[in-house]
mmCIF file of C-alpha atoms in Angstrom:
data_model
loop_
_atom_site.group_PDB
_atom_site.id
_atom_site.type_symbol
_atom_site.label_atom_id
_atom_site.label_comp_id
_atom_site.label_asym_id
_atom_site.label_seq_id
_atom_site.Cartn_x
_atom_site.Cartn_y
_atom_site.Cartn_z
ATOM 1 C CA MET A 53 87.621 190.371 216.829
ATOM 2 C CA SER A 54 87.526 186.681 217.791
ATOM 3 C CA ILE A 55 84.261 184.731 218.193
ATOM 4 C CA ILE A 56 85.111 184.039 221.843
ATOM 5 C CA LEU A 57 84.942 187.844 222.553
ATOM 6 C CA PHE A 58 82.005 188.633 220.130
ATOM 7 C CA VAL A 59 79.586 186.034 221.394
ATOM 8 C CA GLY A 60 79.432 187.474 224.700
ATOM 9 C CA ILE A 61 79.724 191.130 223.918
ATOM 10 C CA ILE A 62 75.940 191.192 222.944
ATOM 11 C CA PHE A 63 75.296 190.820 226.559
ATOM 12 C CA LEU A 64 77.963 193.179 227.723
ATOM 13 C CA ALA A 65 76.054 196.292 226.758
ATOM 14 C CA ALA A 66 72.926 195.222 228.602
ATOM 15 C CA CYS A 67 74.572 193.664 231.745
ATOM 16 C CA GLY A 68 77.816 195.099 232.315
ATOM 17 C CA GLN A 69 80.877 193.235 233.667
ATOM 18 C CA SER A 70 82.473 192.476 237.137
ATOM 19 C CA ASP A 71 85.615 190.632 238.367
ATOM 20 C CA GLU A 72 84.096 189.658 241.799
ATOM 21 C CA SER A 73 83.149 186.278 243.002
ATOM 22 C CA ASN A 74 79.909 185.250 244.681
ATOM 23 C CA GLY A 75 81.995 182.865 246.721
ATOM 24 C CA SER A 76 81.164 179.533 248.308
ATOM 25 C CA ASP A 77 79.597 178.957 251.665
ATOM 26 C CA GLU A 78 82.309 178.530 254.331
ATOM 27 C CA GLU A 79 80.352 176.707 257.008
ATOM 28 C CA GLY A 80 79.231 173.167 256.816
ATOM 29 C CA ASN A 81 81.022 172.473 253.525
ATOM 30 C CA ALA A 82 84.153 170.800 254.848
ATOM 31 C CA ASP A 83 82.924 167.247 253.484
ATOM 32 C CA LEU A 84 81.880 168.667 250.077
ATOM 33 C CA THR A 85 84.160 168.934 246.949
ATOM 34 C CA PRO A 86 85.029 172.388 245.933
ATOM 35 C CA VAL A 87 84.024 173.388 242.411
ATOM 36 C CA LYS A 88 84.643 176.572 240.511
ATOM 37 C CA PHE A 89 82.007 177.710 237.953
ATOM 38 C CA ALA A 90 82.762 180.702 235.784
ATOM 39 C CA LEU A 91 80.111 182.920 234.316
ATOM 40 C CA ASP A 92 80.384 184.520 230.803
ATOM 41 C CA TRP A 93 79.036 187.940 231.827
ATOM 42 C CA THR A 94 77.327 189.686 234.636
ATOM 43 C CA PRO A 95 74.575 187.422 236.207
ATOM 44 C CA ASN A 96 71.490 187.323 234.099
ATOM 45 C CA THR A 97 68.672 184.824 233.347
ATOM 46 C CA ASN A 98 70.877 182.625 231.258
ATOM 47 C CA HIS A 99 72.400 181.694 234.552
ATOM 48 C CA THR A 100 69.370 181.261 236.706
ATOM 49 C CA GLY A 101 69.565 177.479 236.883
ATOM 50 C CA ILE A 102 73.060 177.650 238.435
ATOM 51 C CA TYR A 103 71.844 180.067 241.117
ATOM 52 C CA VAL A 104 68.830 177.934 241.814
ATOM 53 C CA ALA A 105 70.985 174.718 242.099
ATOM 54 C CA LYS A 106 73.230 176.517 244.539
ATOM 55 C CA GLU A 107 70.584 178.269 246.623
ATOM 56 C CA LYS A 108 68.221 175.201 246.813
ATOM 57 C CA GLY A 109 71.084 172.752 247.671
ATOM 58 C CA PHE A 110 70.976 170.738 244.579
ATOM 59 C CA PHE A 111 74.817 170.991 244.347
ATOM 60 C CA LYS A 112 75.230 169.914 247.980
ATOM 61 C CA GLU A 113 72.978 167.057 247.352
ATOM 62 C CA GLN A 114 75.568 165.952 244.812
ATOM 63 C CA GLY A 115 78.509 166.427 247.446
ATOM 64 C CA LEU A 116 79.592 169.675 245.747
ATOM 65 C CA ASP A 117 80.372 173.135 247.099
ATOM 66 C CA VAL A 118 80.231 175.464 243.962
ATOM 67 C CA GLU A 119 81.817 178.795 243.986
ATOM 68 C CA ILE A 120 80.366 181.088 241.174
ATOM 69 C CA LEU A 121 83.030 183.209 239.571
ATOM 70 C CA LEU A 122 82.061 186.390 238.002
ATOM 71 C CA PRO A 123 83.728 187.621 234.847
ATOM 72 C CA GLY A 124 87.022 189.340 234.771
ATOM 73 C CA GLU A 125 89.768 190.043 232.315
ATOM 74 C CA VAL A 126 90.265 186.357 231.363
ATOM 75 C CA GLY A 127 87.437 184.727 229.327
ATOM 76 C CA VAL A 128 85.561 181.684 230.358
ATOM 77 C CA ASN A 129 87.191 179.370 227.739
ATOM 78 C CA GLN A 130 90.508 180.423 228.681
ATOM 79 C CA LEU A 131 89.699 179.773 232.347
ATOM 80 C CA LEU A 132 88.486 176.205 231.621
ATOM 81 C CA ALA A 133 91.406 175.349 229.330
ATOM 82 C CA ALA A 134 93.882 176.409 231.911
ATOM 83 C CA GLY A 135 91.910 174.531 234.652
ATOM 84 C CA LYS A 136 91.365 177.791 236.578
ATOM 85 C CA ALA A 137 87.595 176.898 236.493
ATOM 86 C CA ASP A 138 86.006 173.491 236.496
ATOM 87 C CA PHE A 139 82.827 174.451 234.549
ATOM 88 C CA GLY A 140 81.438 177.406 233.041
ATOM 89 C CA VAL A 141 79.036 179.303 230.649
ATOM 90 C CA SER A 142 80.244 179.247 227.086
ATOM 91 C CA TYR A 143 78.843 179.313 223.538
ATOM 92 C CA GLN A 144 78.815 176.936 220.627
ATOM 93 C CA GLU A 145 80.311 179.640 218.592
ATOM 94 C CA GLY A 146 83.318 180.270 220.845
ATOM 95 C CA LEU A 147 83.813 176.713 221.828
ATOM 96 C CA THR A 148 84.088 175.669 218.314
ATOM 97 C CA GLN A 149 86.673 178.248 217.607
ATOM 98 C CA ALA A 150 88.541 177.352 220.706
ATOM 99 C CA ARG A 151 88.773 173.782 219.726
ATOM 100 C CA SER A 152 89.984 174.847 216.266
ATOM 101 C CA GLU A 153 92.768 176.638 218.063
ATOM 102 C CA GLY A 154 93.651 173.596 220.126
ATOM 103 C CA LEU A 155 91.773 174.386 223.419
ATOM 104 C CA PRO A 156 90.391 171.086 224.799
ATOM 105 C CA LEU A 157 86.899 172.314 225.726
ATOM 106 C CA VAL A 158 83.639 170.197 225.696
ATOM 107 C CA SER A 159 80.001 171.218 226.009
ATOM 108 C CA ILE A 160 78.043 169.151 228.436
ATOM 109 C CA ALA A 161 74.557 170.717 228.185
ATOM 110 C CA ALA A 162 72.642 173.377 226.107
ATOM 111 C CA VAL A 163 71.174 176.044 228.265
ATOM 112 C CA MET A 164 68.919 177.285 225.468
ATOM 113 C CA GLN A 165 67.532 174.731 223.009
ATOM 114 C CA HIS A 166 67.251 177.121 220.255
ATOM 115 C CA ASN A 167 69.275 180.362 219.192
ATOM 116 C CA THR A 168 67.279 183.407 220.542
ATOM 117 C CA ALA A 169 69.553 185.991 219.004
ATOM 118 C CA GLY A 170 68.203 188.228 216.287
ATOM 119 C CA TYR A 171 68.469 191.726 214.579
ATOM 120 C CA ALA A 172 66.417 194.093 216.618
ATOM 121 C CA SER A 173 65.083 197.555 215.432
ATOM 122 C CA PRO A 174 62.520 200.104 216.563
ATOM 123 C CA VAL A 175 59.346 199.373 214.557
ATOM 124 C CA GLU A 176 59.505 202.786 212.925
ATOM 125 C CA LYS A 177 62.694 201.659 211.070
ATOM 126 C CA GLY A 178 60.551 199.273 208.895
ATOM 127 C CA ILE A 179 62.881 196.443 209.184
ATOM 128 C CA THR A 180 60.955 193.102 209.113
ATOM 129 C CA SER A 181 63.158 190.891 206.864
ATOM 130 C CA PRO A 182 66.774 190.538 205.809
ATOM 131 C CA LYS A 183 65.899 192.289 202.589
ATOM 132 C CA ASP A 184 65.004 195.430 204.552
ATOM 133 C CA PHE A 185 68.752 195.555 205.882
ATOM 134 C CA GLU A 186 69.682 197.148 202.536
ATOM 135 C CA GLY A 187 70.308 200.871 202.961
ATOM 136 C CA LYS A 188 70.299 200.657 206.717
ATOM 137 C CA LYS A 189 72.960 201.267 209.280
ATOM 138 C CA PHE A 190 73.906 198.190 211.444
ATOM 139 C CA GLY A 191 75.469 198.579 214.776
ATOM 140 C CA ALA A 192 78.376 196.236 214.510
ATOM 141 C CA TYR A 193 80.991 194.843 216.842
ATOM 142 C CA GLY A 194 83.591 194.284 214.178
ATOM 143 C CA SER A 195 83.794 190.574 213.882
ATOM 144 C CA ASP A 196 84.029 188.398 210.780
ATOM 145 C CA LEU A 197 81.304 186.188 212.173
ATOM 146 C CA GLU A 198 78.644 188.861 212.319
ATOM 147 C CA LYS A 199 79.410 189.811 208.714
ATOM 148 C CA ALA A 200 79.137 186.045 207.659
ATOM 149 C CA MET A 201 75.960 185.593 209.574
ATOM 150 C CA MET A 202 74.258 188.529 208.040
ATOM 151 C CA THR A 203 75.458 187.635 204.473
ATOM 152 C CA THR A 204 73.738 184.181 204.768
ATOM 153 C CA LEU A 205 70.486 185.691 205.933
ATOM 154 C CA MET A 206 70.496 188.227 203.187
ATOM 155 C CA GLU A 207 71.437 185.853 200.420
ATOM 156 C CA ASN A 208 68.643 183.633 201.420
ATOM 157 C CA ASP A 209 66.369 186.692 201.091
ATOM 158 C CA ASN A 210 67.784 187.700 197.782
ATOM 159 C CA ALA A 211 69.444 190.648 199.305
ATOM 160 C CA ASN A 212 72.988 192.143 199.174
ATOM 161 C CA VAL A 213 75.078 192.570 202.297
ATOM 162 C CA ASP A 214 77.199 195.161 200.633
ATOM 163 C CA GLU A 215 74.221 197.486 200.828
ATOM 164 C CA VAL A 216 74.429 197.577 204.552
ATOM 165 C CA ASP A 217 76.430 200.243 206.275
ATOM 166 C CA PHE A 218 78.413 198.546 209.136
ATOM 167 C CA ILE A 219 79.021 200.995 211.765
ATOM 168 C CA THR A 220 81.284 199.819 214.730
ATOM 169 C CA THR A 221 79.476 200.628 217.955
ATOM 170 C CA GLY A 222 81.105 197.927 220.157
ATOM 171 C CA ASP A 223 79.425 197.625 223.462
ATOM 172 C CA SER A 224 77.441 200.788 223.285
ATOM 173 C CA ASP A 225 74.005 200.738 224.874
ATOM 174 C CA PHE A 226 71.477 199.432 222.303
ATOM 175 C CA PHE A 227 68.692 201.964 223.067
ATOM 176 C CA VAL A 228 71.102 204.802 222.659
ATOM 177 C CA ALA A 229 72.703 203.450 219.528
ATOM 178 C CA VAL A 230 69.384 202.972 217.754
ATOM 179 C CA GLU A 231 68.199 206.416 218.592
ATOM 180 C CA ARG A 232 71.318 208.193 217.665
ATOM 181 C CA ASP A 233 73.789 206.169 215.365
ATOM 182 C CA VAL A 234 72.237 202.952 213.702
ATOM 183 C CA ASP A 235 68.948 201.448 212.485
ATOM 184 C CA PHE A 236 69.365 197.933 213.948
ATOM 185 C CA SER A 237 71.738 195.674 215.937
ATOM 186 C CA LEU A 238 72.177 191.977 217.102
ATOM 187 C CA VAL A 239 70.560 191.337 220.572
ATOM 188 C CA TYR A 240 69.286 188.579 222.583
ATOM 189 C CA TYR A 241 65.442 189.143 222.961
ATOM 190 C CA GLY A 242 65.351 187.488 226.255
ATOM 191 C CA TRP A 243 67.215 190.380 227.903
ATOM 192 C CA THR A 244 67.405 193.511 225.576
ATOM 193 C CA GLY A 245 63.963 192.693 224.004
ATOM 194 C CA ILE A 246 62.419 192.398 227.428
ATOM 195 C CA GLU A 247 63.980 195.666 228.536
ATOM 196 C CA ALA A 248 62.545 197.253 225.470
ATOM 197 C CA GLU A 249 59.123 196.088 226.552
ATOM 198 C CA LEU A 250 59.621 197.586 229.910
ATOM 199 C CA ARG A 251 60.832 200.830 228.342
ATOM 200 C CA GLY A 252 57.748 200.973 226.043
ATOM 201 C CA VAL A 253 59.956 200.550 222.999
ATOM 202 C CA ASP A 254 58.369 198.343 220.291
ATOM 203 C CA LEU A 255 60.830 196.300 218.391
ATOM 204 C CA ASN A 256 60.828 194.293 215.193
ATOM 205 C CA MET A 257 62.913 191.022 215.604
ATOM 206 C CA VAL A 258 64.634 189.194 212.583
ATOM 207 C CA TYR A 259 65.766 186.058 214.371
ATOM 208 C CA LEU A 260 68.941 184.119 212.917
ATOM 209 C CA ALA A 261 67.165 180.771 213.320
ATOM 210 C CA ASP A 262 64.222 181.663 211.410
ATOM 211 C CA PHE A 263 66.195 182.360 208.270
ATOM 212 C CA SER A 264 68.968 179.699 208.385
ATOM 213 C CA ASP A 265 69.136 176.342 210.267
ATOM 214 C CA LYS A 266 72.884 176.695 210.108
ATOM 215 C CA LEU A 267 72.517 179.513 212.590
ATOM 216 C CA ASP A 268 70.475 177.680 215.037
ATOM 217 C CA PHE A 269 73.491 176.935 217.178
ATOM 218 C CA TYR A 270 73.413 176.383 220.922
ATOM 219 C CA THR A 271 74.094 179.620 222.768
ATOM 220 C CA PRO A 272 74.812 179.585 225.684
ATOM 221 C CA ILE A 273 76.001 176.184 226.862
ATOM 222 C CA LEU A 274 77.620 174.662 229.926
ATOM 223 C CA ALA A 275 81.203 173.541 229.328
ATOM 224 C CA THR A 276 84.187 171.818 230.809
ATOM 225 C CA ASN A 277 87.398 170.567 229.673
ATOM 226 C CA GLU A 278 88.664 167.229 228.320
ATOM 227 C CA LYS A 279 90.877 166.579 231.483
ATOM 228 C CA MET A 280 88.041 166.919 233.840
ATOM 229 C CA ILE A 281 85.939 164.460 231.889
ATOM 230 C CA SER A 282 88.674 161.846 231.678
ATOM 231 C CA GLU A 283 90.069 162.198 235.122
ATOM 232 C CA ASP A 284 86.799 162.737 237.215
ATOM 233 C CA PRO A 285 83.709 161.815 235.276
ATOM 234 C CA GLU A 286 81.798 161.202 238.465
ATOM 235 C CA LEU A 287 82.270 164.903 239.266
ATOM 236 C CA VAL A 288 81.138 165.977 235.821
ATOM 237 C CA GLU A 289 77.992 163.946 236.086
ATOM 238 C CA ALA A 290 77.282 165.148 239.716
ATOM 239 C CA PHE A 291 77.615 168.834 238.632
ATOM 240 C CA THR A 292 75.547 168.317 235.406
ATOM 241 C CA HIS A 293 72.734 166.502 237.212
ATOM 242 C CA ALA A 294 72.525 169.228 239.825
ATOM 243 C CA ALA A 295 72.741 172.034 237.183
ATOM 244 C CA VAL A 296 69.980 170.421 235.140
ATOM 245 C CA LYS A 297 67.863 170.085 238.240
ATOM 246 C CA GLY A 298 68.295 173.817 238.788
ATOM 247 C CA TYR A 299 67.162 174.713 235.219
ATOM 248 C CA GLU A 300 64.261 172.258 235.431
ATOM 249 C CA PHE A 301 63.158 174.045 238.593
ATOM 250 C CA ALA A 302 63.356 177.447 236.669
ATOM 251 C CA ILE A 303 61.287 175.876 233.839
ATOM 252 C CA GLU A 304 58.628 174.704 236.263
ATOM 253 C CA GLN A 305 58.707 177.643 238.627
ATOM 254 C CA PRO A 306 59.976 180.751 236.822
ATOM 255 C CA GLU A 307 58.652 183.135 239.384
ATOM 256 C CA GLU A 308 60.465 181.494 242.276
ATOM 257 C CA ALA A 309 63.541 180.991 240.233
ATOM 258 C CA ALA A 310 63.687 184.677 239.269
ATOM 259 C CA GLN A 311 63.426 185.642 242.900
ATOM 260 C CA VAL A 312 66.404 183.501 243.725
ATOM 261 C CA LEU A 313 68.545 185.278 241.117
ATOM 262 C CA ILE A 314 67.178 188.639 242.389
ATOM 263 C CA ASP A 315 68.053 187.786 246.033
ATOM 264 C CA GLU A 316 71.558 186.519 245.089
ATOM 265 C CA VAL A 317 72.316 189.405 242.814
ATOM 266 C CA PRO A 318 70.463 192.470 244.296
ATOM 267 C CA ASP A 319 71.889 194.894 241.732
ATOM 268 C CA LEU A 320 69.875 193.535 238.961
ATOM 269 C CA ASP A 321 66.624 195.150 237.931
ATOM 270 C CA PRO A 322 63.933 192.985 239.650
ATOM 271 C CA GLU A 323 61.229 193.630 237.043
ATOM 272 C CA LEU A 324 63.588 192.860 234.215
ATOM 273 C CA VAL A 325 64.618 189.660 235.829
ATOM 274 C CA LYS A 326 61.139 188.552 236.349
ATOM 275 C CA ARG A 327 59.960 189.360 232.859
ATOM 276 C CA SER A 328 63.130 187.860 231.289
ATOM 277 C CA GLN A 329 62.582 184.744 233.263
ATOM 278 C CA GLU A 330 59.096 184.399 232.293
ATOM 279 C CA TRP A 331 60.088 184.643 228.641
ATOM 280 C CA LEU A 332 63.136 182.346 228.859
ATOM 281 C CA SER A 333 61.944 179.437 231.153
ATOM 282 C CA PRO A 334 59.812 177.694 228.400
ATOM 283 C CA ARG A 335 62.698 178.192 225.863
ATOM 284 C CA TYR A 336 65.379 176.472 228.070
ATOM 285 C CA LYS A 337 63.892 173.125 226.946
ATOM 286 C CA ASP A 338 61.623 174.276 224.163
ATOM 287 C CA ASP A 339 60.779 171.485 221.817
ATOM 288 C CA ALA A 340 63.536 169.028 223.117
ATOM 289 C CA ASP A 341 62.692 165.834 224.838
ATOM 290 C CA HIS A 342 64.609 167.061 227.993
ATOM 291 C CA PHE A 343 66.685 169.943 229.127
ATOM 292 C CA GLY A 344 70.329 170.198 227.907
ATOM 293 C CA ILE A 345 70.112 167.708 225.134
ATOM 294 C CA GLN A 346 72.406 168.564 222.051
ATOM 295 C CA GLU A 347 72.253 167.299 218.522
ATOM 296 C CA GLN A 348 75.208 166.200 216.462
ATOM 297 C CA GLU A 349 73.694 167.564 213.274
ATOM 298 C CA ARG A 350 73.305 171.210 214.531
ATOM 299 C CA TRP A 351 76.865 171.142 215.930
ATOM 300 C CA GLN A 352 78.131 170.004 212.552
ATOM 301 C CA LYS A 353 76.113 172.444 210.446
ATOM 302 C CA PHE A 354 77.373 175.317 212.233
ATOM 303 C CA ALA A 355 81.188 174.134 212.402
ATOM 304 C CA ASP A 356 80.799 173.762 208.592
ATOM 305 C CA PHE A 357 79.442 177.148 208.307
ATOM 306 C CA LEU A 358 82.430 178.623 210.182
ATOM 307 C CA LEU A 359 84.852 176.630 208.165
ATOM 308 C CA GLU A 360 83.208 177.644 204.719
ATOM 309 C CA ASN A 361 83.373 181.207 205.839
ATOM 310 C CA ASN A 362 86.961 181.140 206.971
ATOM 311 C CA ILE A 363 86.095 181.975 210.598
ATOM 312 C CA ILE A 364 88.043 178.902 211.704
ATOM 313 C CA ASP A 365 91.054 177.450 209.725
ATOM 314 C CA GLU A 366 90.811 173.924 210.679
ATOM 315 C CA ALA A 367 87.988 171.510 210.814
ATOM 316 C CA VAL A 368 86.602 170.564 214.268
ATOM 317 C CA ASP A 369 85.874 166.988 215.261
ATOM 318 C CA ILE A 370 82.367 167.719 216.508
ATOM 319 C CA ASP A 371 82.038 164.496 218.314
ATOM 320 C CA GLN A 372 84.813 165.671 220.603
ATOM 321 C CA ALA A 373 83.252 169.100 221.140
ATOM 322 C CA PHE A 374 80.043 168.088 222.931
ATOM 323 C CA THR A 375 78.530 165.208 224.808
ATOM 324 C CA ASN A 376 75.255 164.160 226.309
ATOM 325 C CA GLU A 377 76.783 161.668 228.404
ATOM 326 C CA PHE A 378 76.467 163.346 231.658
ATOM 327 C CA LEU A 379 72.787 164.399 231.392
ATOM 328 C CA PRO A 380 70.356 162.591 233.744
ATOM 329 C CA GLU A 381 68.555 159.676 232.018
ATOM 330 C CA LYS A 382 64.915 160.251 231.267
#
């Protein structure tokens, strides 16, 4: 399984998929530049800033009519590389592999400043550190990346990954899987962890970033392609400024931002969205000077990790993989 598929599938079990489009407003947008923005998975609180920017008119202020494309059979990175979408939600993991395979994608902003993915397990399983993974059943997606990440964490904790029983559960529901088939699995706490709280299920979390700085990669990110940057940098800047304004609104007013997402995507569980947004909003920016900033060192560490573990075959020029150029000056 490729990274491009693996990085999003964690959300798939919790959120589901759709191939519909939210569309763009048809009236009053004749003078606006049409832009297509592709989501990675079903709308969730990783995307709140985009929905806020659209609903609050931040994109229109920049002269843009943004159409939000919901996920279908073709992934975001492929849509961006083919020019079928102008911007989209990607991941450092997937974008790095895409560049190693020749896809000219570029990250223009970090949605989350730190990696919030971690190994989740019901507290009664007694898993509180990588050492505790030994002798346990792990709900796996079948990718080389997940094996490499777990190996790194366990070696740092003087543990042996060969003592873990990898069971392929794919996109099975996390709560069903840990009750019936496995002891722990990799999730994003901001969605599945919050859902556990609402269900009254107490979880232990072993976060990737807590045990290896190599795994504190940016996930998710906002991305585009090199052609867009070279041919229309003004458009890239306009989009980025509006998107940043949307996420900054969500940071400052999480309740109102959550309601925007609920109103725009009524199929979502309102309480889950509100609680998730409350948890995520301060983590968008976290300890960074401002929202969206990306550090070269963190991109390089993770690219080296992928190369060292044979996840990618060719080294990637990190300076071409991301840019802070289009973020608003602070």
